[in-house]
């Protein structure tokens, strides 16, 4: 089951004001909000996050994501660098160009990046 995509949303614009990066799309549970129309690459990237959400029973993802970001800050990364060092993001960026990744993805694949 893929997430539900909501194109042309203002939510990424609003959340970018609080974020160290400019948010183009964001997965919040089973919903993906995109500033414009999400590309296939973006849809795959965010669908990977939905799989991660499900593995972490949604709440776990919402707790772990900021904790991994804070860990990155404590390791000396900038806000942007800490974002790119979040294991969830590492997995998604490494695999969002592979059209078969979601079909072949191993459960808990993001854990290899911890």
MMTF fields as JSON, N, C-alpha, C and O atoms, coordinates in Angstrom:
{
  "mmtfVersion": "1.0.0",
  "mmtfProducer": "UNKNOWN",
  "numBonds": 455,
  "numAtoms": 456,
  "numGroups": 114,
  "numChains": 1,
  "numModels": 1,
  "chainsPerModel": [1],
  "groupsPerChain": [114],
  "chainIdList": ["A"],
  "bondAtomList": [4, 2, 8, 6, 12, 10, 16, 14, 20, 18, 24, 22, 28, 26, 32, 30, 36, 34, 40, 38, 44, 42, 48, 46, 52, 50, 56, 54, 60, 58, 64, 62, 68, 66, 72, 70, 76, 74, 80, 78, 84, 82, 88, 86, 92, 90, 96, 94, 100, 98, 104, 102, 108, 106, 112, 110, 116, 114, 120, 118, 124, 122, 128, 126, 132, 130, 136, 134, 140, 138, 144, 142, 148, 146, 152, 150, 156, 154, 160, 158, 164, 162, 168, 166, 172, 170, 176, 174, 180, 178, 184, 182, 188, 186, 192, 190, 196, 194, 200, 198, 204, 202, 208, 206, 212, 210, 216, 214, 220, 218, 224, 222, 228, 226, 232, 230, 236, 234, 240, 238, 244, 242, 248, 246, 252, 250, 256, 254, 260, 258, 264, 262, 268, 266, 272, 270, 276, 274, 280, 278, 284, 282, 288, 286, 292, 290, 296, 294, 300, 298, 304, 302, 308, 306, 312, 310, 316, 314, 320, 318, 324, 322, 328, 326, 332, 330, 336, 334, 340, 338, 344, 342, 348, 346, 352, 350, 356, 354, 360, 358, 364, 362, 368, 366, 372, 370, 376, 374, 380, 378, 384, 382, 388, 386, 392, 390, 396, 394, 400, 398, 404, 402, 408, 406, 412, 410, 416, 414, 420, 418, 424, 422, 428, 426, 432, 430, 436, 434, 440, 438, 444, 442, 448, 446, 452, 450],
  "bondOrderList": [1, 1, 1, 1, 1, 1, 1, 1, 1, 1, 1, 1, 1, 1, 1, 1, 1, 1, 1, 1, 1, 1, 1, 1, 1, 1, 1, 1, 1, 1, 1, 1, 1, 1, 1, 1, 1, 1, 1, 1, 1, 1, 1, 1, 1, 1, 1, 1, 1, 1, 1, 1, 1, 1, 1, 1, 1, 1, 1, 1, 1, 1, 1, 1, 1, 1, 1, 1, 1, 1, 1, 1, 1, 1, 1, 1, 1, 1, 1, 1, 1, 1, 1, 1, 1, 1, 1, 1, 1, 1, 1, 1, 1, 1, 1, 1, 1, 1, 1, 1, 1, 1, 1, 1, 1, 1, 1, 1, 1, 1, 1, 1, 1],
  "groupList": [{"groupName": "UNK", "atomNameList": ["N", "CA", "C", "O"], "elementList": ["N", "C", "C", "O"], "formalChargeList": [0, 0, 0, 0], "bondAtomList": [1, 0, 2, 1, 3, 2], "bondOrderList": [1, 1, 2], "singleLetterCode": "X", "chemCompType": "L-PEPTIDE LINKING"}],
  "groupTypeList": [0, 0, 0, 0, 0, 0, 0, 0, 0, 0, 0, 0, 0, 0, 0, 0, 0, 0, 0, 0, 0, 0, 0, 0, 0, 0, 0, 0, 0, 0, 0, 0, 0, 0, 0, 0, 0, 0, 0, 0, 0, 0, 0, 0, 0, 0, 0, 0, 0, 0, 0, 0, 0, 0, 0, 0, 0, 0, 0, 0, 0, 0, 0, 0, 0, 0, 0, 0, 0, 0, 0, 0, 0, 0, 0, 0, 0, 0, 0, 0, 0, 0, 0, 0, 0, 0, 0, 0, 0, 0, 0, 0, 0, 0, 0, 0, 0, 0, 0, 0, 0, 0, 0, 0, 0, 0, 0, 0, 0, 0, 0, 0, 0, 0],
  "groupIdList": [1, 2, 3, 4, 5, 6, 7, 8, 9, 10, 11, 12, 13, 14, 15, 16, 17, 18, 19, 20, 21, 22, 23, 24, 25, 26, 27, 28, 29, 30, 31, 32, 33, 34, 35, 36, 37, 38, 39, 40, 41, 42, 43, 44, 45, 46, 47, 48, 49, 50, 51, 52, 53, 54, 55, 56, 57, 58, 59, 60, 61, 62, 63, 64, 65, 66, 67, 68, 69, 70, 71, 72, 73, 74, 75, 76, 77, 78, 79, 80, 81, 82, 83, 84, 85, 86, 87, 88, 89, 90, 91, 92, 93, 94, 95, 96, 97, 98, 99, 100, 101, 102, 103, 104, 105, 106, 107, 108, 109, 110, 111, 112, 113, 114],
  "secStructList": [7, 7, 7, 3, 3, 3, 7, 1, 7, 1, 2, 2, 2, 2, 2, 2, 6, 6, 1, 1, 1, 7, 7, 1, 3, 3, 3, 3, 6, 6, 3, 3, 3, 3, 1, 1, 7, 7, 7, 2, 2, 2, 2, 2, 2, 2, 2, 2, 2, 2, 2, 2, 2, 2, 2, 6, 6, 6, 2, 2, 2, 2, 2, 2, 2, 2, 2, 2, 2, 2, 2, 2, 2, 2, 6, 6, 7, 7, 2, 2, 2, 2, 2, 2, 6, 1, 2, 2, 2, 2, 2, 2, 2, 2, 2, 6, 6, 7, 6, 6, 2, 2, 2, 2, 7, 7, 6, 6, 4, 4, 4, 4, 4, 7],
  "xCoordList": [0.839, 0.0, 0.88, 1.678, 0.723, 1.488, 0.788, -0.404, 1.513, 0.866, -0.066, -0.09, -0.817, -1.728, -1.0, -0.515, -0.922, -0.194, -1.15, -2.191, -0.769, -1.528, -0.611, 0.308, -0.875, -0.063, -0.528, -1.648, 0.364, 0.062, -0.411, -1.362, 0.275, -0.073, 0.777, 1.915, 0.237, 0.971, 1.734, 2.581, 1.449, 2.084, 3.61, 4.262, 4.226, 5.691, 6.228, 7.316, 5.474, 5.884, 5.909, 6.881, 4.861, 4.77, 5.837, 6.482, 6.027, 6.994, 8.434, 9.322, 8.669, 10.023, 10.484, 11.685, 9.556, 9.9, 10.513, 11.223, 10.237, 10.759, 11.924, 12.539, 12.225, 13.164, 14.503, 14.566, 15.581, 16.883, 17.014, 18.007, 16.013, 16.029, 14.727, 13.737, 14.756, 13.548, 12.794, 13.292, 11.626, 10.868, 10.051, 9.242, 10.282, 9.497, 8.326, 7.229, 8.563, 7.527, 7.817, 8.969, 6.774, 6.94, 5.89, 4.718, 6.34, 5.451, 5.046, 5.895, 3.766, 3.221, 2.239, 1.073, 2.744, 1.939, 1.667, 2.587, 0.438, 0.131, -0.073, -0.395, 0.106, -0.105, 1.226, 2.107, 1.355, 2.533, 2.054, 1.226, 2.586, 2.229, 3.377, 4.526, 3.066, 4.078, 3.705, 2.531, 4.743, 4.521, 3.867, 2.904, 4.39, 3.851, 3.331, 2.822, 3.465, 3.084, 4.313, 5.366, 4.187, 5.321, 5.784, 4.976, 7.097, 7.68, 7.708, 7.465, 8.004, 8.128, 9.249, 9.109, 10.35, 11.466, 10.988, 11.255, 10.287, 9.769, 8.76, 8.765, 7.909, 6.925, 7.616, 7.183, 8.689, 9.436, 10.108, 10.045, 10.753, 11.444, 10.461, 10.743, 9.324, 8.342, 7.664, 7.283, 7.505, 6.949, 7.904, 7.461, 9.214, 10.2, 9.973, 10.002, 9.748, 9.466, 8.194, 8.136, 7.177, 5.95, 6.231, 5.677, 7.086, 7.461, 8.169, 7.931, 9.029, 9.737, 8.748, 8.853, 7.801, 6.748, 6.059, 5.897, 5.652, 4.922, 5.778, 5.279, 7.067, 7.958, 8.094, 8.253, 8.031, 8.2, 6.857, 6.798, 5.775, 4.443, 4.084, 3.497, 4.422, 4.178, 4.776, 5.604, 4.383, 4.88, 6.399, 7.076, 6.932, 8.377, 9.138, 10.19, 8.619, 9.259, 9.264, 10.273, 8.123, 7.999, 8.911, 9.295, 9.256, 10.185, 11.631, 12.469, 11.911, 13.287, 13.817, 14.985, 12.978, 13.43, 14.098, 15.24, 13.424, 14.108, 15.285, 16.254, 15.214, 16.348, 17.582, 18.693, 17.405, 18.537, 19.08, 20.29, 18.198, 18.634, 19.453, 20.499, 18.966, 19.7, 21.045, 22.046, 21.083, 22.357, 23.338, 24.514, 22.864, 23.722, 24.261, 25.43, 23.412, 23.867, 24.955, 25.961, 24.735, 25.718, 27.029, 28.081, 26.963, 28.17, 28.885, 29.926, 28.33, 28.982, 28.484, 29.049, 27.442, 26.895, 26.039, 25.486, 25.936, 25.001, 23.588, 23.416, 22.588, 21.211, 20.939, 20.274, 21.457, 21.286, 22.066, 21.562, 23.297, 24.122, 23.507, 23.545, 22.937, 22.275, 21.076, 20.811, 20.348, 19.203, 19.66, 19.053, 20.732, 21.208, 21.838, 22.088, 22.097, 22.653, 21.599, 21.94, 20.345, 19.272, 19.163, 19.009, 19.238, 19.192, 17.999, 18.129, 16.852, 15.68, 15.952, 15.575, 16.612, 16.915, 18.014, 17.962, 18.996, 20.073, 19.498, 19.819, 18.642, 18.04, 17.222, 17.342, 16.402, 15.53, 16.336, 16.031, 17.358, 18.16, 18.989, 19.174, 19.478, 20.268, 19.443, 19.992, 18.145, 17.331, 16.167, 15.423, 15.995, 14.82, 14.88, 13.867, 16.039, 16.142, 15.895, 15.812, 15.777, 15.567, 14.066, 13.424, 13.496, 12.055, 11.587, 10.398, 12.509, 12.144, 12.434, 12.183, 12.962, 13.406, 12.291, 12.496, 11.14, 10.068, 9.616, 9.232, 9.657, 9.275, 10.317, 9.977, 11.594, 12.68, 13.234, 14.142, 12.703, 13.235, 13.108, 12.073, 14.191, 14.162, 13.617, 13.927, 12.808, 12.288, 13.438, 14.48, 13.233, 14.2, 15.511, 16.555, 15.468, 16.683, 17.372, 18.595, 16.618, 17.202, 18.114, 19.014, 17.881, 18.67, 20.143, 21.008, 20.439, 21.833, 22.583, 23.814, 21.871, 22.477, 22.663, 23.227, 22.196, 22.28, 23.677, 23.928],
  "yCoordList": [-1.192, 0.0, 1.249, 1.461, 2.047, 3.286, 4.38, 4.268, 5.437, 6.536, 7.305, 7.077, 8.204, 9.073, 10.383, 11.024, 10.779, 11.983, 13.163, 13.063, 14.282, 15.521, 16.543, 17.073, 16.806, 17.751, 19.182, 19.42, 20.134, 21.571, 21.976, 22.742, 21.443, 21.718, 22.867, 23.06, 23.607, 24.689, 24.152, 24.856, 22.94, 22.389, 22.388, 22.809, 21.937, 22.011, 23.442, 23.664, 24.401, 25.807, 26.245, 26.851, 25.945, 26.341, 25.65, 26.286, 24.338, 23.598, 23.995, 23.837, 24.506, 24.952, 26.107, 26.307, 26.857, 27.974, 27.48, 28.226, 26.225, 25.631, 24.681, 24.192, 24.42, 23.371, 23.941, 25.068, 23.15, 23.592, 23.436, 23.867, 22.821, 22.649, 23.201, 23.391, 23.449, 23.838, 22.552, 21.73, 22.371, 21.132, 21.205, 22.112, 20.23, 20.122, 19.189, 19.43, 18.126, 17.134, 16.59, 16.528, 16.201, 15.637, 14.554, 14.711, 13.461, 12.358, 12.51, 12.567, 12.575, 12.642, 11.484, 11.585, 10.387, 9.176, 8.701, 8.652, 8.357, 7.829, 8.922, 8.614, 10.176, 11.286, 11.919, 12.119, 12.23, 12.933, 14.248, 14.272, 15.34, 16.671, 17.217, 17.219, 17.683, 18.233, 19.661, 19.993, 20.508, 21.893, 21.948, 22.685, 21.174, 21.128, 19.727, 19.063, 19.294, 17.925, 17.04, 17.286, 16.034, 15.158, 14.368, 13.786, 14.36, 13.565, 12.098, 11.772, 11.217, 9.793, 9.581, 8.756, 10.306, 10.199, 10.577, 9.866, 11.689, 12.134, 11.128, 10.841, 10.6, 9.611, 8.367, 7.817, 7.928, 6.762, 7.098, 6.318, 8.266, 8.693, 8.711, 8.172, 9.33, 9.445, 8.106, 7.855, 7.251, 5.907, 5.081, 4.262, 5.289, 4.625, 5.084, 4.273, 6.387, 6.879, 6.252, 5.952, 6.05, 5.419, 4.008, 3.581, 3.276, 1.93, 2.016, 1.191, 3.002, 3.198, 3.527, 2.999, 4.392, 4.722, 3.453, 3.24, 2.609, 1.393, 0.469, -0.131, 0.351, -0.501, 0.006, -0.775, 1.31, 1.928, 2.224, 2.948, 1.655, 1.857, 3.341, 3.767, 4.091, 5.523, 6.365, 7.236, 6.128, 6.926, 6.804, 7.796, 5.607, 5.412, 6.249, 6.801, 6.352, 7.189, 8.644, 9.34, 9.096, 10.491, 10.822, 11.978, 9.827, 10.026, 9.917, 10.759, 8.878, 8.64, 9.702, 10.081, 10.18, 11.123, 12.353, 12.657, 13.071, 14.224, 13.825, 14.576, 12.654, 12.213, 11.965, 12.308, 11.374, 11.18, 12.526, 12.685, 13.486, 14.821, 15.495, 16.09, 15.393, 15.964, 15.275, 15.931, 13.955, 13.223, 13.795, 13.981, 14.074, 14.664, 16.018, 16.322, 16.839, 18.139, 17.963, 18.672, 16.999, 16.742, 16.194, 16.334, 15.574, 15.073, 16.18, 15.939, 17.384, 18.523, 18.887, 19.77, 18.225, 18.574, 19.836, 20.143, 20.557, 21.678, 21.105, 19.887, 21.959, 21.485, 20.69, 19.655, 21.178, 20.472, 19.166, 18.137, 19.208, 17.999, 16.943, 15.751, 17.39, 16.455, 15.805, 14.621, 16.579, 16.036, 14.92, 13.85, 15.173, 14.171, 12.956, 11.944, 13.041, 11.921, 11.133, 10.207, 11.481, 10.713, 9.383, 9.384, 8.258, 6.954, 6.787, 6.163, 7.333, 7.251, 7.95, 7.454, 9.11, 9.872, 9.187, 9.164, 8.637, 7.948, 6.83, 6.717, 6.0, 4.918, 5.462, 4.966, 6.463, 6.989, 7.608, 7.365, 8.403, 9.023, 7.991, 8.12, 6.981, 5.942, 5.156, 4.635, 5.06, 4.126, 4.743, 4.022, 6.059, 6.642, 6.651, 6.904, 6.382, 6.319, 4.909, 4.723, 3.931, 2.543, 2.242, 2.137, 2.102, 1.875, 0.553, 0.387, -0.381, -1.68, -1.772, -2.804, -0.693, -0.776, -1.175, -2.044, -0.565, -0.859, -2.311, -2.895, -2.893, -4.298, -5.234, -6.321, -4.811, -5.665, -5.259, -5.908, -4.218, -3.666, -4.665, -5.306, -4.781, -5.601, -4.76, -3.576, -5.397, -4.691, -4.193, -4.84, -3.045, -2.418, -2.052, -1.966, -1.839, -1.519, -0.259, -0.149, 0.675, 1.915, 1.652, 2.442, 0.554, 0.245, 0.049, 0.274, -0.365, -0.533, 0.798, 0.806, 1.913, 3.231, 3.851, 4.94, 3.17, 3.731, 3.789, 4.235],
  "zCoordList": [0.0, 0.0, 0.0, 0.912, -1.01, -1.09, -0.296, -0.007, 0.059, 0.77, -0.163, -1.372, 0.42, -0.326, -0.59, 0.341, -1.849, -2.227, -2.383, -3.033, -1.769, -1.862, -2.531, -1.908, -3.801, -4.556, -4.308, -3.857, -4.614, -4.515, -3.12, -2.966, -2.109, -0.716, -0.17, -0.598, 0.747, 1.42, 2.649, 3.198, 3.074, 4.281, 4.173, 5.128, 3.056, 2.984, 3.076, 3.607, 2.563, 2.641, 4.098, 4.549, 4.827, 6.23, 7.069, 7.902, 6.852, 7.653, 7.329, 8.166, 6.125, 5.761, 6.636, 6.818, 7.17, 8.054, 9.369, 10.044, 9.728, 10.953, 10.705, 11.652, 9.454, 9.077, 8.612, 8.122, 8.769, 8.268, 6.748, 6.162, 6.115, 4.66, 4.075, 4.782, 2.786, 2.069, 1.736, 0.967, 2.291, 2.129, 0.842, 0.652, -0.034, -1.253, -1.047, -1.552, -0.305, 0.027, 1.411, 1.84, 2.097, 3.433, 3.666, 3.323, 4.255, 4.603, 6.06, 6.95, 6.291, 7.65, 7.772, 7.39, 8.315, 8.372, 6.95, 6.133, 6.644, 5.31, 4.259, 3.112, 4.626, 3.698, 3.303, 4.139, 2.019, 1.509, 0.92, 0.009, 1.45, 0.98, 0.145, 0.587, -1.065, -1.965, -2.344, -2.503, -2.486, -2.91, -4.281, -4.495, -5.187, -6.546, -6.798, -5.895, -8.029, -8.369, -8.149, -8.736, -7.324, -6.979, -8.199, -8.923, -8.413, -9.49, -9.072, -7.91, -10.023, -9.697, -8.679, -7.776, -8.809, -7.859, -6.456, -5.487, -6.362, -5.066, -4.515, -3.318, -5.361, -4.908, -4.345, -3.333, -5.002, -4.488, -3.167, -2.217, -3.106, -1.882, -0.705, 0.365, -0.921, 0.159, 0.451, 1.594, -0.545, -0.302, 0.554, 1.36, 0.387, 1.253, 2.692, 3.617, 2.88, 4.235, 4.799, 5.992, 3.965, 4.457, 4.943, 5.957, 4.234, 4.693, 6.045, 6.927, 6.204, 7.476, 8.594, 9.701, 8.297, 9.272, 9.752, 10.954, 8.802, 9.163, 10.025, 10.977, 9.695, 10.491, 11.918, 12.856, 12.068, 13.397, 14.067, 15.061, 13.513, 14.07, 14.18, 15.175, 13.205, 13.023, 14.147, 13.882, 15.369, 16.49, 16.632, 16.904, 16.451, 16.551, 15.546, 15.869, 14.321, 13.3, 13.754, 13.635, 14.277, 14.707, 15.885, 16.066, 16.678, 17.798, 17.312, 17.635, 16.538, 16.102, 15.138, 15.221, 14.234, 13.219, 13.851, 13.507, 14.763, 15.374, 16.263, 16.373, 16.896, 17.711, 16.852, 17.257, 15.676, 14.766, 14.287, 14.126, 14.059, 13.637, 14.752, 14.492, 15.976, 17.125, 17.28, 17.566, 17.096, 17.148, 16.137, 16.448, 14.936, 13.915, 14.331, 14.096, 14.951, 15.446, 16.5, 16.498, 17.408, 18.464, 17.908, 18.533, 16.739, 16.078, 15.303, 14.693, 15.327, 14.703, 13.311, 12.666, 12.843, 11.539, 11.631, 12.687, 10.528, 10.441, 10.445, 10.396, 10.501, 10.449, 9.181, 9.218, 8.058, 6.79, 6.785, 6.333, 7.288, 7.342, 8.244, 7.937, 9.366, 10.286, 9.608, 9.812, 8.799, 8.052, 7.116, 7.075, 6.366, 5.403, 6.092, 5.439, 7.395, 8.156, 8.928, 9.663, 8.775, 9.407, 8.664, 7.443, 9.357, 8.675, 7.731, 6.678, 8.095, 7.22, 5.89, 4.828, 5.961, 4.745, 3.931, 2.702, 4.62, 3.899, 3.044, 1.861, 3.648, 2.875, 1.711, 0.591, 1.953, 0.904, -0.239, -1.407, 0.081, -0.98, -1.753, -2.963, -1.058, -1.743, -2.749, -3.721, -2.537, -3.3, -4.068, -4.732, -3.992, -4.635, -6.165, -6.818, -6.735, -8.202, -8.745, -9.959, -7.871, -8.28, -8.337, -7.292, -9.547, -9.64, -9.018, -8.748, -8.791, -8.213, -6.717, -6.094, -6.144, -4.751, -3.785, -2.937, -3.896, -2.943, -3.021, -2.007, -4.202, -4.359, -3.747, -3.28, -3.748, -3.285, -1.914, -1.394, -1.346, -0.094, 1.044, 1.222, 1.813, 3.019, 4.173, 4.304, 4.993, 6.165, 7.028, 7.134, 7.634, 8.525, 7.812, 8.457, 6.507, 5.737, 6.259, 6.178, 6.783, 7.305, 8.509, 8.794, 9.203, 10.404, 10.058, 10.904, 8.829, 8.399, 8.394, 8.392, 8.392, 8.347, 9.725, 9.842, 10.769, 12.119, 12.598, 13.717]
}
